[in-house]
Every structure is written in structure tokens, then in C-alpha cells.
XYZ file of C-alpha atoms in Angstrom:
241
model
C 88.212 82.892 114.001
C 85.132 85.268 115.420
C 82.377 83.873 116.819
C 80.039 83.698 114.210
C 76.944 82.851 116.346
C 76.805 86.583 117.147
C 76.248 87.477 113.529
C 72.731 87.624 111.713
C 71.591 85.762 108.946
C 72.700 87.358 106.029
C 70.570 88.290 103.143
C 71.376 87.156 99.698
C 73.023 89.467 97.731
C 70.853 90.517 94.894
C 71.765 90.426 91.258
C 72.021 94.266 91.356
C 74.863 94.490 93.910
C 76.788 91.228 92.659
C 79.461 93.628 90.870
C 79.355 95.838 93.834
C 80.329 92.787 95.880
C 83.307 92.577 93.001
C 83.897 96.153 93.278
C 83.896 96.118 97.103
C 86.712 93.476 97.171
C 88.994 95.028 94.592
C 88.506 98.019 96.450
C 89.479 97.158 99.640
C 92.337 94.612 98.293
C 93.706 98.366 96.894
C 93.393 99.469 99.900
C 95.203 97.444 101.779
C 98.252 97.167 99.533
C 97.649 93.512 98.698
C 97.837 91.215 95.779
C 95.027 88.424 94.599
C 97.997 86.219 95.894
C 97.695 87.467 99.085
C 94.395 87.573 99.608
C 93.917 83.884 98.862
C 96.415 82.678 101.087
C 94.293 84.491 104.135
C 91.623 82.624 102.767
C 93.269 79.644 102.248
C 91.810 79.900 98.608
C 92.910 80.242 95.054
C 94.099 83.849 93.595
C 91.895 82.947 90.337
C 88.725 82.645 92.328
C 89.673 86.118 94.330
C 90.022 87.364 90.360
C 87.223 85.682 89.282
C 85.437 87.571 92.242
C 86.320 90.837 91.773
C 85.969 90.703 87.901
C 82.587 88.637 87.052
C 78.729 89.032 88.097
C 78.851 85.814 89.464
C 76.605 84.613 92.160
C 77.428 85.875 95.362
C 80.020 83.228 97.452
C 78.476 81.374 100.382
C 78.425 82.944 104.433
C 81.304 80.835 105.600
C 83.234 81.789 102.431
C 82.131 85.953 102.422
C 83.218 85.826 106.782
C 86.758 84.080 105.699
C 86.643 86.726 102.671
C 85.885 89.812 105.027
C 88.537 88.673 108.057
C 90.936 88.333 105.426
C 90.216 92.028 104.148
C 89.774 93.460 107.639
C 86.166 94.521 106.680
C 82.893 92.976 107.868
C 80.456 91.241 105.638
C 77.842 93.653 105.283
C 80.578 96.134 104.264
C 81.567 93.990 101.433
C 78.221 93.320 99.796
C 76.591 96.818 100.364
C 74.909 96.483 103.115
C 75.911 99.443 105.466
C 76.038 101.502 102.084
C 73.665 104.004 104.116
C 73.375 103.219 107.359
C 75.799 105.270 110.054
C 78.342 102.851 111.115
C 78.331 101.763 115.043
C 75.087 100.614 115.886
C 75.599 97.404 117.266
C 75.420 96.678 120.917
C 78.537 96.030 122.736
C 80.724 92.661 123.432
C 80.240 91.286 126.649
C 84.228 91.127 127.309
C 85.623 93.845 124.799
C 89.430 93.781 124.765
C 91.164 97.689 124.033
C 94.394 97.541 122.742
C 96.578 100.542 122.061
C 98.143 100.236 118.773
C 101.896 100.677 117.460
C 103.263 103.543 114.753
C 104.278 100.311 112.402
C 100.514 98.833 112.422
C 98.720 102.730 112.649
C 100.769 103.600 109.419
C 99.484 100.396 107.833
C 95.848 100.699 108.147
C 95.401 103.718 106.983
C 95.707 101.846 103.703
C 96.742 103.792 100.130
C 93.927 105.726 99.594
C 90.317 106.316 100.566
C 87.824 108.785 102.160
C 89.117 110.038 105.570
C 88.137 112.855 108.179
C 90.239 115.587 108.682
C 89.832 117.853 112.009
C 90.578 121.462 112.026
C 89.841 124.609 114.234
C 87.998 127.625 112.581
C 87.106 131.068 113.475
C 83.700 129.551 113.950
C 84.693 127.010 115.870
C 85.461 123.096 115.298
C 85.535 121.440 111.776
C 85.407 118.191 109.970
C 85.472 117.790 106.898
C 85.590 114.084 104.657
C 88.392 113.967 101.680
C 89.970 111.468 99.806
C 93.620 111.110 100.777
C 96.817 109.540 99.074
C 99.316 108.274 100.936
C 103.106 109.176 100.756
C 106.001 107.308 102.016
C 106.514 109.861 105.562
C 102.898 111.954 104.962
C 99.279 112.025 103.998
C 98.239 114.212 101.140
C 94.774 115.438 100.114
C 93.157 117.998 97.564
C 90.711 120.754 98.662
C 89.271 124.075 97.378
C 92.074 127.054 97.426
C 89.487 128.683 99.566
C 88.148 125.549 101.837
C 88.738 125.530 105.285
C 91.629 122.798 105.093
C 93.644 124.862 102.704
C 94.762 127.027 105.601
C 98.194 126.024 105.383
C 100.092 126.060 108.490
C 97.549 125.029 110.573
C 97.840 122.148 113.248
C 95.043 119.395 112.253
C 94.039 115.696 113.142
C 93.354 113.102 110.587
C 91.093 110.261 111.219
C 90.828 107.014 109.981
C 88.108 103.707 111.532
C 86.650 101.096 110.606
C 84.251 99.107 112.611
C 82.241 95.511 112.883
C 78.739 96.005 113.508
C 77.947 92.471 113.479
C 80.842 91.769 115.970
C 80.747 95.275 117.434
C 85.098 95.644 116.893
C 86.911 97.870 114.991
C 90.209 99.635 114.806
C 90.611 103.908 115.111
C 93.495 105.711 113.925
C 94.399 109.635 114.583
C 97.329 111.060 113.082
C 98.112 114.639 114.470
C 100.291 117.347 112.055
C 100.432 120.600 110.409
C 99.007 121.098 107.273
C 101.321 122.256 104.424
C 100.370 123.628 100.945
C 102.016 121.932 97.411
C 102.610 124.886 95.391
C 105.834 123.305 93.112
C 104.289 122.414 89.942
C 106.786 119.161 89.662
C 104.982 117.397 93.129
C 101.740 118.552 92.260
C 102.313 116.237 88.701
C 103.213 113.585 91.093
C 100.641 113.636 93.331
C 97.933 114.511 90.466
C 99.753 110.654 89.018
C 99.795 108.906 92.129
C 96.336 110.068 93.319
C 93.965 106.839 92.721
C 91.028 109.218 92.265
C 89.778 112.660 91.694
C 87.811 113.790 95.216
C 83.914 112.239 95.279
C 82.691 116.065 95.660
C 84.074 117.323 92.542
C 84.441 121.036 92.079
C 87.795 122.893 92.067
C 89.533 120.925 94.227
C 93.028 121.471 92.695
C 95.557 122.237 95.602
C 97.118 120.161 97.378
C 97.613 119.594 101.079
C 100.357 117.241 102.662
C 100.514 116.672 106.566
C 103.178 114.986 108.207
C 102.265 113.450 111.183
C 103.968 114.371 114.412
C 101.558 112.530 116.357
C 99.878 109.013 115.500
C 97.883 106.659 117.469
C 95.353 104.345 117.437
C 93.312 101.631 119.272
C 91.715 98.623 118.481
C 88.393 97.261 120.157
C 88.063 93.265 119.924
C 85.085 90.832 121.345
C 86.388 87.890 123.602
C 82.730 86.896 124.012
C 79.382 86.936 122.046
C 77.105 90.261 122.816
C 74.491 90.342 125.643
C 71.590 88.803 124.280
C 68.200 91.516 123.853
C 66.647 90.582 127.393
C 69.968 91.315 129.253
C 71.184 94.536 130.860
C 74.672 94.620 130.008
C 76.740 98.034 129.107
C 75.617 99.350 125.469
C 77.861 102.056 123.809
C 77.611 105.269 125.062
């Protein structure tokens, strides 16, 4: 289990964001590919109370409960009840022993979860681009809908796609970068598939009809744990760069 010393008090969650904290969970459970089932055995709970959770306004669950909760969905707290909603993520100080860890195709593959808002890296006349989309994920590929005239339609193009998450409170987190070439859907039977299997339309709305499938040639990723509580504020120990 973290260390939970190195986290903050929490702040109650208000009766404005108690279906957000709901939301959050089913979210992320989607995300992850896993069942209420499954999520209460991590948590050593009941599959009715991770329903109950996701599906009622109910008063928000105690700290010890919402850590076991987050650990169990890979998340942090503050993640799950809203409150990094608009903050950049990263601004915690770092461990005082982190531990890097290089991670395998097999575990890369799974957290890029089913679906979700992602980064995707391309190179442009102008220079340099990313760009956010929602992605779907396909049994050997990524797919994502754009603008036919948005930089990431330019099929054919070699492009990175970039998935995090991180711990402020523990200042951990996971990276994964899959590396591919960028193909356009233009046979009207796998767009109908993908329109179905899509989860939802893309946040920025607009004509974002075609579809763009990558199949990595290149993934990789790395994990950052803490062995050790942070520096506390009067120390001079290494910060992130």
C-alpha cells in the first residue's frame, strides 16, 4: 500500500461533485476493461457498493476507502472526485527514492485502456504538432476521428501516440508512447464498425467524420514509483525538472 502520510488532507467532496465522483469511477472502471466484480475484489469490497457508487448521489466514501478505491483504479484520489479537473497535472515535488521501471508490450497495450482522450504527435510543414483526440482501441491498432482537413488526417504519415497518467499526491505515474503510421478508413463497412464501437463522439465536436487507425510499430513505456515519502518543504532535495 502507498504511504499515505505523504498525501494531504482531503477536502470533502461537495454535494455538487458527488455524481461526478460516480461518474469518475464508472468512467475509469470503462476504461480499464473491468467489471463491478473486479473492482471490489481490489478493494476487498462488495460489487453492489462499487454499483451503488457509481449509480447514486450518495455521500462521498471515507479517505481510507476513496485511496483503496483509487489504487484499485490506477488513478489518484483527487482524480476521482474532481479535484485536478483544472489544474495541469505534475506539480508535485518529487519522491525522495523514485524507482523507473521500463515497461513490457503486454502491460503498455493494457493501460492504454478502451477509450479516452490521448495526444497524438505529428510533424508539419510548420513544424511540431500535438494535438488531443479521443481514441478507440482495436484488437492490433488505435483508431481516432479527425477533420478530413486536420493535421492528423495526413494519412501516411509516421506519428507518436501518447498516453500518462500521474499521482500528484504521491508524485508516480505511468507514460506510454506508441510509435506508427497513420492510415485513413475510407471502406464504408469499418467506418460502421468503428462509428459502433466508438464509446463517444470527439469532445470538440465539428466534422470530425474520418477515421484514422495507427498500428504501432513501436511501443514503450515507463513507470515512475515512490519507495519513500517526498522531501519535506525545508529540505533541498531534487524537484522535477
Amino acid at each position: 500500500m502507498p504511504h499515505t502520510t505523504a498525501l494531504s488532507p482531503p477536502s470533502p467532496v461537495s454535494h455538487s461533485r458527488q455524481e461526478d465522483l460516480g461518474r469518475r469511477l464508472s468512467t475509469r472502471r470503462e476504461q480499464l476493461g473491468l467489471t463491478h466484480q473486479e473492482v471490489a475484489a481490489r478493494c476487498r469490497s462488495a460489487a453492489g457498493y462499487i454499483s451503488y457508487l457509481e449509480e447514486q448521489p450518495v455521500t462521498s466514501p471515507g479517505i481510507g476507502f476513496l485511496i483503496t478505491l483509487a489504487n484499485a483504479l490506477e488513478t489518484t484520489v483527487a482524480e476521482l472526485t474532481g479535484g485536478t479537473a483544472h489544474l495541469p497535472p505534475g506539480t508535485g515535488r518529487a519522491p525522495y527514492h523514485p524507482q523507473f521501471t521500463e515497461l513490457g508490450a503486454g502491460e503498455c497495450r493494457r493501460l492504454l485502456g478502451t477509450h479516452g482522450v490521448r495526444r497524438v504527435g505529428i510533424s508539419t510543414p510548420e513544424g511540431p504538432l500535438i494535438l488531443p483526440v479521443n481514441h478507440t482501441l482495436l484488437e492490433s491498432a488505435i483508431a481516432f476521428r479527425t477533420a478530413p482537413n486536420a493535421p492528423p488526417a495526413a494519412a501516411g504519415n509516421r506519428i507518436a501516440f501518447e498516453v500518462d497518467c500521474m499521482d500528484d499526491a504521491l508524485s508516480q505515474g505511468w507514460s506510454v508512447l506508441l510509435v506508427g503510421v497513420a492510415r485513413a478508413v475510407t471502406d464504408i463497412v469499418q467506418v460502421s464498425l468503428l462509428d459502433t464501437k466508438a464509446l463517444s463522439l470527439p469532445w470538440a465536436g465539428g466534422n470530425r467524420s474520418l477515421w484514422i487507425t495507427v498500428v504501432p510499430t513501436q511501443i514503450t513505456g515507463r513507470r515512475i514509483t515512490a519507495r519513500n515519502t517526498h522531501f519535506s518543504s525545508t529540505s533541498t532535495g531534487p524537484e522535477l525538472q
